[in-house]
Short mmCIF file of C-alpha atoms and ligand atoms in Angstrom, two decimals:
data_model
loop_
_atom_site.label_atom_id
_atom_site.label_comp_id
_atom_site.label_asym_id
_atom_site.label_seq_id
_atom_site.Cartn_x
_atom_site.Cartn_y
_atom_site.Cartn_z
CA UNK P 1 32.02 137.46 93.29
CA UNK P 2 30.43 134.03 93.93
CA UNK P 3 26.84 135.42 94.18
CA UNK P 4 26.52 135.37 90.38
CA UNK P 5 26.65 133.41 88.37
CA UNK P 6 28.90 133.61 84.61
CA UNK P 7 28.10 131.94 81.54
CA UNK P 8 29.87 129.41 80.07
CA UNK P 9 31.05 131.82 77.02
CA UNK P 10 31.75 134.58 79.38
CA UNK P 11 33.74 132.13 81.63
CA UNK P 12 35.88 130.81 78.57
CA UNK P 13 36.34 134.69 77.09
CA UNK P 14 37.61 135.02 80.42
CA UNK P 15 40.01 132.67 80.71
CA UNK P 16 41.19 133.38 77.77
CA UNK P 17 42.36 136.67 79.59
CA UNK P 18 44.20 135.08 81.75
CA UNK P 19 46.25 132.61 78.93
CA UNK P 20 47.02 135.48 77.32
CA UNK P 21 49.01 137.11 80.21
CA UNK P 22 50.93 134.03 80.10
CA UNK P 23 54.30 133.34 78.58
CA UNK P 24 54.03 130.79 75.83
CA UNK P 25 56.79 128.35 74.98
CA UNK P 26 55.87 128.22 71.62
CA UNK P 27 57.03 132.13 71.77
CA UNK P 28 60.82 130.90 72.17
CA UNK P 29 61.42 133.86 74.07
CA UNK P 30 61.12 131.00 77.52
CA UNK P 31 65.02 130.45 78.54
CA UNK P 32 64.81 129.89 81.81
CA UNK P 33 62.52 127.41 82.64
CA UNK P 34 63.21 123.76 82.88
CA UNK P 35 60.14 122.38 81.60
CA UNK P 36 59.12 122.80 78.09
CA UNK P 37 55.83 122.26 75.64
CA UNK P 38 54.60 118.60 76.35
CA UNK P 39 53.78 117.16 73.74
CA UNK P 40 50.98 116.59 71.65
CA UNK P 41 50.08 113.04 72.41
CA UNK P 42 51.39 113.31 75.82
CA UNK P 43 48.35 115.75 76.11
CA UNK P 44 46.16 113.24 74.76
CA UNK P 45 47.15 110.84 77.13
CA UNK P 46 47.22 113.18 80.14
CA UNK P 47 43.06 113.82 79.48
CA UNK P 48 42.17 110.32 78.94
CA UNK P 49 43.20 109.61 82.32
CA UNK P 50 42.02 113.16 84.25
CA UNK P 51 39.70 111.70 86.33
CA UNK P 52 41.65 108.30 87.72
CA UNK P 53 43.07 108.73 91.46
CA UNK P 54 46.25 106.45 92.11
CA UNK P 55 45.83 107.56 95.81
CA UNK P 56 43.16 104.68 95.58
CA UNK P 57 44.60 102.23 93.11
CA UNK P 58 42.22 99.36 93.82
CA UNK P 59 39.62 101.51 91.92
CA UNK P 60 41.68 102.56 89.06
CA UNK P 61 43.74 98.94 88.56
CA UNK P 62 44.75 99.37 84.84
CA UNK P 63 46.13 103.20 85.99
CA UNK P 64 48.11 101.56 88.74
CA UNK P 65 49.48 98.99 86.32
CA UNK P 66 50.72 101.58 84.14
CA UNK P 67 52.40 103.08 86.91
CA UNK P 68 54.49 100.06 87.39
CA UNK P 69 55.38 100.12 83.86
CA UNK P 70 56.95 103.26 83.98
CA UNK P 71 58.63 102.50 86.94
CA UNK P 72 60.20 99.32 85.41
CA UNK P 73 61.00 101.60 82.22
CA UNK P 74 62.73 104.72 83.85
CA UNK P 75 64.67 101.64 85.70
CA UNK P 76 65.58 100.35 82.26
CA UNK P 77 66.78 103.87 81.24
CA UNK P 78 68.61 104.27 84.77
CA UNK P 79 70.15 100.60 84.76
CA UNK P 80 68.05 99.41 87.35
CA UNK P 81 66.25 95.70 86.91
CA UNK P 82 63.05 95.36 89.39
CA UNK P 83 63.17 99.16 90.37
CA UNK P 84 60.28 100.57 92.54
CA UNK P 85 59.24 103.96 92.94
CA UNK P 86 56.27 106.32 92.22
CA UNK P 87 55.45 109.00 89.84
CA UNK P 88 55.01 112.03 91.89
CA UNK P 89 54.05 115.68 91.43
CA UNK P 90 57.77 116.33 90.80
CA UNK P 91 61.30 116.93 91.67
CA UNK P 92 60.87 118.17 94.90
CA UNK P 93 58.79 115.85 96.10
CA UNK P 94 60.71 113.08 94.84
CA UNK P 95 63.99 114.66 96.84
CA UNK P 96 61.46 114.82 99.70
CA UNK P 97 60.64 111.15 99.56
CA UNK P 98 64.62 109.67 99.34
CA UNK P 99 65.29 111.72 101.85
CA UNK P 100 62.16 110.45 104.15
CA UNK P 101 63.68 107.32 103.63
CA UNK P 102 67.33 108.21 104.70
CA UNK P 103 65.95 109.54 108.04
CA UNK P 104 63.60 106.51 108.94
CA UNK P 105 66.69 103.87 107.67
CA UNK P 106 68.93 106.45 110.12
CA UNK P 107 66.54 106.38 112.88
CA UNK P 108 66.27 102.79 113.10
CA UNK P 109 70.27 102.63 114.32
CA UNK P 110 71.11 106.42 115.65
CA UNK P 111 69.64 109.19 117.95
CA UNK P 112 71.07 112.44 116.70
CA UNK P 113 70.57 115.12 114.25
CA UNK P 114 70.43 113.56 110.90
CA UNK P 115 72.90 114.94 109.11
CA UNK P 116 73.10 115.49 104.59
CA UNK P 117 75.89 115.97 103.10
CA UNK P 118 74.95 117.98 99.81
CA UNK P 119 76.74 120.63 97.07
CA UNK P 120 76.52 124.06 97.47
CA UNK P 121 74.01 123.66 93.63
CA UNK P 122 71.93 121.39 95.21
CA UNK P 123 68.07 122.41 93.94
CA UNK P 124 66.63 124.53 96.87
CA UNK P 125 63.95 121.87 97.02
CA UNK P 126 66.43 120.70 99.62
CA UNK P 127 66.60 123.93 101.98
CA UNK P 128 62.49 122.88 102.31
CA UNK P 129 63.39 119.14 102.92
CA UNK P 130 66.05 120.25 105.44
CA UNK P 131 63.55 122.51 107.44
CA UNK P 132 60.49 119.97 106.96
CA UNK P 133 62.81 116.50 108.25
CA UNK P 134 65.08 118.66 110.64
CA UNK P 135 68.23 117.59 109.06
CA UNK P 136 71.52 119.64 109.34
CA UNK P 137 73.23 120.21 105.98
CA UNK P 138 76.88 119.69 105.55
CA UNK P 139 77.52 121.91 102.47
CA UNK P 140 80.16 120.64 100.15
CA UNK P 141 82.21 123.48 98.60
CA UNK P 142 82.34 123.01 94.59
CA UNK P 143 85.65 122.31 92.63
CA UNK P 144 87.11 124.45 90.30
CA UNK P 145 84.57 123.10 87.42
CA UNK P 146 81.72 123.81 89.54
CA UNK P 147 80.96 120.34 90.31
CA UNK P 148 80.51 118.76 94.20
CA UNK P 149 84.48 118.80 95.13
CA UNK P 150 84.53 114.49 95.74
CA UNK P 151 87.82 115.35 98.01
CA UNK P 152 86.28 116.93 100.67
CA UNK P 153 83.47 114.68 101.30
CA UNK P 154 84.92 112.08 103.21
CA UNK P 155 86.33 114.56 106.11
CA UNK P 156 82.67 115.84 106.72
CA UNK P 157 81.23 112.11 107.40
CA UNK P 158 80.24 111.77 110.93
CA UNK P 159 78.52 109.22 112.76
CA UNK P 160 75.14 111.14 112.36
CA UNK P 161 75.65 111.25 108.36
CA UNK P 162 72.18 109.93 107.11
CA UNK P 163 72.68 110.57 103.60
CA UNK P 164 75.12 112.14 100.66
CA UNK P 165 73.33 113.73 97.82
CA UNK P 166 74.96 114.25 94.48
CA UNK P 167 73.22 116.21 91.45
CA UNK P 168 73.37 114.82 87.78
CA UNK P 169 72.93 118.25 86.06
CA UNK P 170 72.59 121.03 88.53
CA UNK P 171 69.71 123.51 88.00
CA UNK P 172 71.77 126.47 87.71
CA UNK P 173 74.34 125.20 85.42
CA UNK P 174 73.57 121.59 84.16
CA UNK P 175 76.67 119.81 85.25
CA UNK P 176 77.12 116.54 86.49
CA UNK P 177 79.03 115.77 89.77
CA UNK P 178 81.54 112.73 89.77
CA UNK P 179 78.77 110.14 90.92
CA UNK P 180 80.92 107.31 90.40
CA UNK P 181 83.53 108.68 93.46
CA UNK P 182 80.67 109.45 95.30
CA UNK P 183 79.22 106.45 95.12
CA UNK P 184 81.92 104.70 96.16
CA UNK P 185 82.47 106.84 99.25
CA UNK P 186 78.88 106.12 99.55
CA UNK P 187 79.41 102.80 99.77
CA UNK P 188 82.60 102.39 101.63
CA UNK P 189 81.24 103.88 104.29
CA UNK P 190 77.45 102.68 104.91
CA UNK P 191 75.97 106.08 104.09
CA UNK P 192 72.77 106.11 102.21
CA UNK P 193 73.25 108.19 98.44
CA UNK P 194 70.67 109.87 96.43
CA UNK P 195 71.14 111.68 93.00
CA UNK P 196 69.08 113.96 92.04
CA UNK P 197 68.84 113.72 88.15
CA UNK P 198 65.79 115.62 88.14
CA UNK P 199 67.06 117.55 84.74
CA UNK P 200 69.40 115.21 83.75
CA UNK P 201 67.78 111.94 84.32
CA UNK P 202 65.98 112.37 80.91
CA UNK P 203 69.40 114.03 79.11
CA UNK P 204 72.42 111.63 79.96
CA UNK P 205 70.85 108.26 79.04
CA UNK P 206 69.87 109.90 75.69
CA UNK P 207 73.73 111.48 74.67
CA UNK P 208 75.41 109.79 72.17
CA UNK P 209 79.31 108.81 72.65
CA UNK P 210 80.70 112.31 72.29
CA UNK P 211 78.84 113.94 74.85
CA UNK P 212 78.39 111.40 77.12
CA UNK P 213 82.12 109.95 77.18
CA UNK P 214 82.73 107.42 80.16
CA UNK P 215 79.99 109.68 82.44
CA UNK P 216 78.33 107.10 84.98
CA UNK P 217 76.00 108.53 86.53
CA UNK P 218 73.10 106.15 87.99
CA UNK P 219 72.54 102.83 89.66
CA UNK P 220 75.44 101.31 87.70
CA UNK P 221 76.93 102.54 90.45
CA UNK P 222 76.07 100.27 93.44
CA UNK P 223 76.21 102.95 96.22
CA UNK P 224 73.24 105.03 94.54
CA UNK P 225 70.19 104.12 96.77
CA UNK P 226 67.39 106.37 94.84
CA UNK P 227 67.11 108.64 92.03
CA UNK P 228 64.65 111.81 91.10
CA UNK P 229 64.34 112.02 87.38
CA UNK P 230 60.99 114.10 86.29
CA UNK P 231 59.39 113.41 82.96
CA UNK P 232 58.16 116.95 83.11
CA UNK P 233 61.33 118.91 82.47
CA UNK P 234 62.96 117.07 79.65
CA UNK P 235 60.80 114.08 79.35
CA UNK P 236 58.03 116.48 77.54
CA UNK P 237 55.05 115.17 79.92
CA UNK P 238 52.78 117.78 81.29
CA UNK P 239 53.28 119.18 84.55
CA UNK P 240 52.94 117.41 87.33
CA UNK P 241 55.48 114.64 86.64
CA UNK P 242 58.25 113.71 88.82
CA UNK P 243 59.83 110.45 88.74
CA UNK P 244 61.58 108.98 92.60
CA UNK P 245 62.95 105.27 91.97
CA UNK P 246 64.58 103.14 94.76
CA UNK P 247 67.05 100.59 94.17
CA UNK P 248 65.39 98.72 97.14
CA UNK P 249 61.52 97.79 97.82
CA UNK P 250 62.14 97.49 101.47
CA UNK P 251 63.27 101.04 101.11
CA UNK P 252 60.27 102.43 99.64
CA UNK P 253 58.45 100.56 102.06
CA UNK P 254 59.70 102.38 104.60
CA UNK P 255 57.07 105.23 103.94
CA UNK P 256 54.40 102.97 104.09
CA UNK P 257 51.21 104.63 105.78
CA UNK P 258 48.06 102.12 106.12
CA UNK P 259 45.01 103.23 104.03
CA UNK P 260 41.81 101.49 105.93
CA UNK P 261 38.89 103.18 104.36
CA UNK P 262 40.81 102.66 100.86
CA UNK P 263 40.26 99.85 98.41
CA UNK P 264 44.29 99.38 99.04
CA UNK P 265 45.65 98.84 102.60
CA UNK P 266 48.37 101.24 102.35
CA UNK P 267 49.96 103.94 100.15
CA UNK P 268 53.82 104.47 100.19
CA UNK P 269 53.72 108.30 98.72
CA UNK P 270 53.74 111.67 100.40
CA UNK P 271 50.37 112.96 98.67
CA UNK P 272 47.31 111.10 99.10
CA UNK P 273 44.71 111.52 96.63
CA UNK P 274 46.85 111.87 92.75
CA UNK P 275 45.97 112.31 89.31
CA UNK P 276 47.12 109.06 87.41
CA UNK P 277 47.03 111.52 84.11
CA UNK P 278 50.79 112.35 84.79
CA UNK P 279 51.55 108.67 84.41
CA UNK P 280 49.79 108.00 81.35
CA UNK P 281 51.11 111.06 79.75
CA UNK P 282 54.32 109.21 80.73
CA UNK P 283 53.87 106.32 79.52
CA UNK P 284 52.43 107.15 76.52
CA UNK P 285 55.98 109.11 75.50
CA UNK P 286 58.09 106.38 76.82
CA UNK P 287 56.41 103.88 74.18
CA UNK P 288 56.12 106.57 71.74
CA UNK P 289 59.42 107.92 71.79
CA UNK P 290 61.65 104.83 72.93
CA UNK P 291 65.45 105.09 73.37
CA UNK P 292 65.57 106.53 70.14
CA UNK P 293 63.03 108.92 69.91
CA UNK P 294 64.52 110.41 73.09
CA UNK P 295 68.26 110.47 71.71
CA UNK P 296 66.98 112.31 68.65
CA UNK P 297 65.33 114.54 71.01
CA UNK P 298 68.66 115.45 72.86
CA UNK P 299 70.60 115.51 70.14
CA UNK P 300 68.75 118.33 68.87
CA UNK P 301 68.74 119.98 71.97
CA UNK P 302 72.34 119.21 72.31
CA UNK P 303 73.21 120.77 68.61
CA UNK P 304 71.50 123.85 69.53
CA UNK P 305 73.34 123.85 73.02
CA UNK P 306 76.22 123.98 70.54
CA UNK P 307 75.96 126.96 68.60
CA UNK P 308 74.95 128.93 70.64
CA UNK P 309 78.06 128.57 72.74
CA UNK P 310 80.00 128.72 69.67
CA UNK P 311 77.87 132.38 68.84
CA UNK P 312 78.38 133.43 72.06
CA UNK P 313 82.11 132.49 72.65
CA UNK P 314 82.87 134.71 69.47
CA UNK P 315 80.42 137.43 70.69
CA UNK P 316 82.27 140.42 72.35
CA UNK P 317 82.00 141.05 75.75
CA UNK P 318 80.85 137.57 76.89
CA UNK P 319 82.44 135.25 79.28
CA UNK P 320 81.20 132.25 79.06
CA UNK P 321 81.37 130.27 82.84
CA UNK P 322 82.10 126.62 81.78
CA UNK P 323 81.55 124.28 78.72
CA UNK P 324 78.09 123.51 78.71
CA UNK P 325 77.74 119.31 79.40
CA UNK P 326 74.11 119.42 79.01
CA UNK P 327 72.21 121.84 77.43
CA UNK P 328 72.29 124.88 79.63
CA UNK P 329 74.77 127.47 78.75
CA UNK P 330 75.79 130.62 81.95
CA UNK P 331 77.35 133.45 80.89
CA UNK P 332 78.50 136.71 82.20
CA UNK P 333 79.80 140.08 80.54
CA UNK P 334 82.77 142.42 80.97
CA UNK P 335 80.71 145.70 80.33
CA UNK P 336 77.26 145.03 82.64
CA UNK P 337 76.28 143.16 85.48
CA UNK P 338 74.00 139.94 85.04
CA UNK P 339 71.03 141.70 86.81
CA UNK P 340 70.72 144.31 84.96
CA UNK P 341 71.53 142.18 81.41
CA UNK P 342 68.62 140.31 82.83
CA UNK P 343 66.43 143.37 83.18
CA UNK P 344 67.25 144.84 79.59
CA UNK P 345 66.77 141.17 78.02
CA UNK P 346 63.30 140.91 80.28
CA UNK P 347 62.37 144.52 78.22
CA UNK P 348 62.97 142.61 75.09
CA UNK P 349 60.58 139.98 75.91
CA UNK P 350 63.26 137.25 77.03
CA UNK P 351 62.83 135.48 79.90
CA UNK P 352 66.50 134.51 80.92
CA UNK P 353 67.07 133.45 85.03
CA UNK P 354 70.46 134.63 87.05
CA UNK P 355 72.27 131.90 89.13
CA UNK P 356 73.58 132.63 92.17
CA UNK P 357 76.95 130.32 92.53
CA UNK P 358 78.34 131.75 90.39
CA UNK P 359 76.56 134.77 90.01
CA UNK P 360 76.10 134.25 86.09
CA UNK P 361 73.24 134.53 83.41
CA UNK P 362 72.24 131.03 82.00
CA UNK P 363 70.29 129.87 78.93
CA UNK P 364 68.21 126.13 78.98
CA UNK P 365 68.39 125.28 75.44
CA UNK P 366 64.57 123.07 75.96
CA UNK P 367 63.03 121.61 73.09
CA UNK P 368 60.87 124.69 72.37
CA UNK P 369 63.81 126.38 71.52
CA UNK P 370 65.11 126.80 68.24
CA UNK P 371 67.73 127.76 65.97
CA UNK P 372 65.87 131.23 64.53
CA UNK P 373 64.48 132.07 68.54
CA UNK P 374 68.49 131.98 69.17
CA UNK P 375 69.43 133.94 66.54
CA UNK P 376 66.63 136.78 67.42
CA UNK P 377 68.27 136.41 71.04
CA UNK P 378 71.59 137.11 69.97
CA UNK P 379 70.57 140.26 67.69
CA UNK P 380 68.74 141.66 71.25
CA UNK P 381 71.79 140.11 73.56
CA UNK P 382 74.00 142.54 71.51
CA UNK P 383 71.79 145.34 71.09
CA UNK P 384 71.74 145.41 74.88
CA UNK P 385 75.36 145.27 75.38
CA UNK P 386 75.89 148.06 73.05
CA UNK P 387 73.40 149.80 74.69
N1 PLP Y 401 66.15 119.01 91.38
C1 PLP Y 401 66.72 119.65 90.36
C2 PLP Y 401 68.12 119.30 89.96
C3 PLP Y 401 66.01 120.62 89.66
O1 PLP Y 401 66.60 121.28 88.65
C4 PLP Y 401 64.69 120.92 90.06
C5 PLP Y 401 63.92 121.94 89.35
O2 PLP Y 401 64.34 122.59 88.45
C6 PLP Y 401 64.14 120.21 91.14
C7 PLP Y 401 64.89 119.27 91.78
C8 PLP Y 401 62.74 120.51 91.61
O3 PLP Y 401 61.82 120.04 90.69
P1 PLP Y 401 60.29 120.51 90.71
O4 PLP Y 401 60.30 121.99 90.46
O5 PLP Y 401 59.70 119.68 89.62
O6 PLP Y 401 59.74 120.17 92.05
#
């Protein structure tokens, strides 16, 4: 292959090929994926700033700047004055970072097995973060409304608890556990907390009253030591953009690793060399859009959430699991098993995903979703139940 040589034209016919194997969002027919189109001037952004490295900020100053501007907005949007943190490639290495930090905060005082105390919906960025650190998980069962049951968590604290984790809006369903409670077990007892509001960190700040009732969710409550919130799923930046923000410096200086042959002394992320595009894509929507830009954003998102449960609560045949809190909707049916729903929807060109506690189909109602994509879905959801 690499002995000759293509031409430019024959390289770009080519990888044209290769988009056009790929699903589009602009298709609507994407329902399972967590990210979504970024948008337009989030693109813009993202190639102005292709070739800066924030693994070597002293070269790319104004780049590393605008990385601490982000960080003091998502603290804004998180209730968090003076916040510190990085952009990072995304959720899971933000969840890989707090909980870095847990274990070198827990080895400073204890010897044993670190041990996390997590939901059974945790993201399975944590089974890789378990293996990687070494850390026994404590699973915590989930209530009735498939949220992290608060009541059992204080029986499985032990003296080698290094950290809870609580999720605000679980992958497979989008719900938000009772961070409040758990943040004051949290605190009560010394024990390090991280949410991961990886999906919802760009949702909840953005509901308006209705939907977001009395739900506290982020450093408002004092026993929440870090957050994960990713501009990439519902913040509309281009892949890779994860957000990790620590309540304490000291705590994100905990990963510090020193840098000699840098123009900076040391770097406090997990990666070493990374593109600073993510961050101006970010930055550039956080100006753009503002608090309100984003709540119009979820509000749509949120309507659309909306009927389609109402559709599918009058469709025959359809269960639906729980009312939908942000805008992911699981389902399951009386007449055929999720899989194979799955399969028959797959035929029709949907991609839908399955989630595995419960075992039930679920719908992310992103922003490249709309109204007339849902009602095409509902014509092919019924065909294939009929079927
Ligand atoms: N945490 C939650 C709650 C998620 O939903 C996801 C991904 O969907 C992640 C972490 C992992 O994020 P990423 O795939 O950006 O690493």
């Amino acid at each position: 292959m690499l002995d000759k040589r293509m031409s430019k034209e024959d390289i770009f016919e080519n990888l044209k090929k290769f988009q056009d194997m790929d699903m589009s969002y602009e298709s609507g027919k994407i329902l399972s994926s967590m990210c979504t189109k970024p948008d337009p001037v989030a693109m813009q952004a993202y190639k102005m700033f292709i070739e800066t490295n924030l693994g070597d900020p002293g070269l790319f100053q104004g780049t590393a700047l605008m990385e601490s501007e982000v960080i003091e907005m998502l603290g804004q949007i998180l209730h968090l004055e003076n916040a510190s943190g990085h952009i990072v490639t995304g959720g899971t290495e933000a969840n890989i970072m707090a909980m870095s930090v847990a274990k070198y905060l827990f080895q400073e005082k204890h010897d044993g097995t670190p041990e996390i105390i997590l939901p059974t919906s945790a993201h399975f960025s944590f089974k890789k973060i378990i293996s990687m650190l070494s850390l026994k998980a404590v699973y915590v069962p989930l209530d009735e409304n498939y949220r992290m049951d608060v009541s059992k968590i204080e029986e499985l604290i032990t003296d080698n608890t290094m950290a809870i984790v609580a999720i605000a809006g679980t992958t497979e369903l989008g719900l938000v556990d009772d961070i409040e409670k758990i943040s004051n077990i949290a605190y009560s007892n010394g024990i390090y907390l991280h949410v991961d509001a990886a999906f919802g960190g760009f949702i909840i700040p953005f509901l308006d009253n209705q939907h977001k009732g009395n739900l506290n969710f982020d450093f408002k409550c004092k026993g929440v030591c870090s957050m994960t919130i990713d501009p990439h799923k519902m913040g509309l930046a281009p892949v890779p953009a994860g957000g990790i923000l620590f309540r304490h410096a000291e705590h994100l200086e905990k990963l510090a690793v020193k840098t000699p042959y840098l123009t900076r002394n040391k770097q406090t992320t997990i990666v070493g060399t990374r593109s600073g595009a993510a961050t101006a894509a970010t930055w550039t929507l956080l100006n753009y859009y503002g608090m309100e830009g984003y709540q119009k954003i979820v509000k749509d998102a949120m309507e659309l959430t909306e009927y389609t449960y109402n559709k599918l609560s009058n469709m025959e045949h359809i269960d639906i699991t729980c009312k939908p809190q942000l805008n992911l909707i699981s389902f399951t049916s009386d007449i055929k098993d999720v899989d194979t729903l799955k399969q028959e929807l797959y035929d029709y060109g949907w991609r839908v995903s399955v989630a595995q506690k419960p075992h039930v189909l679920r719908l992310v109602l992103m922003p490249h979703v709309k109204r007339e994509h849902i009602d095409k879905f509902l014509i092919d959801l019924k065909s294939v139940l009929e079927d």
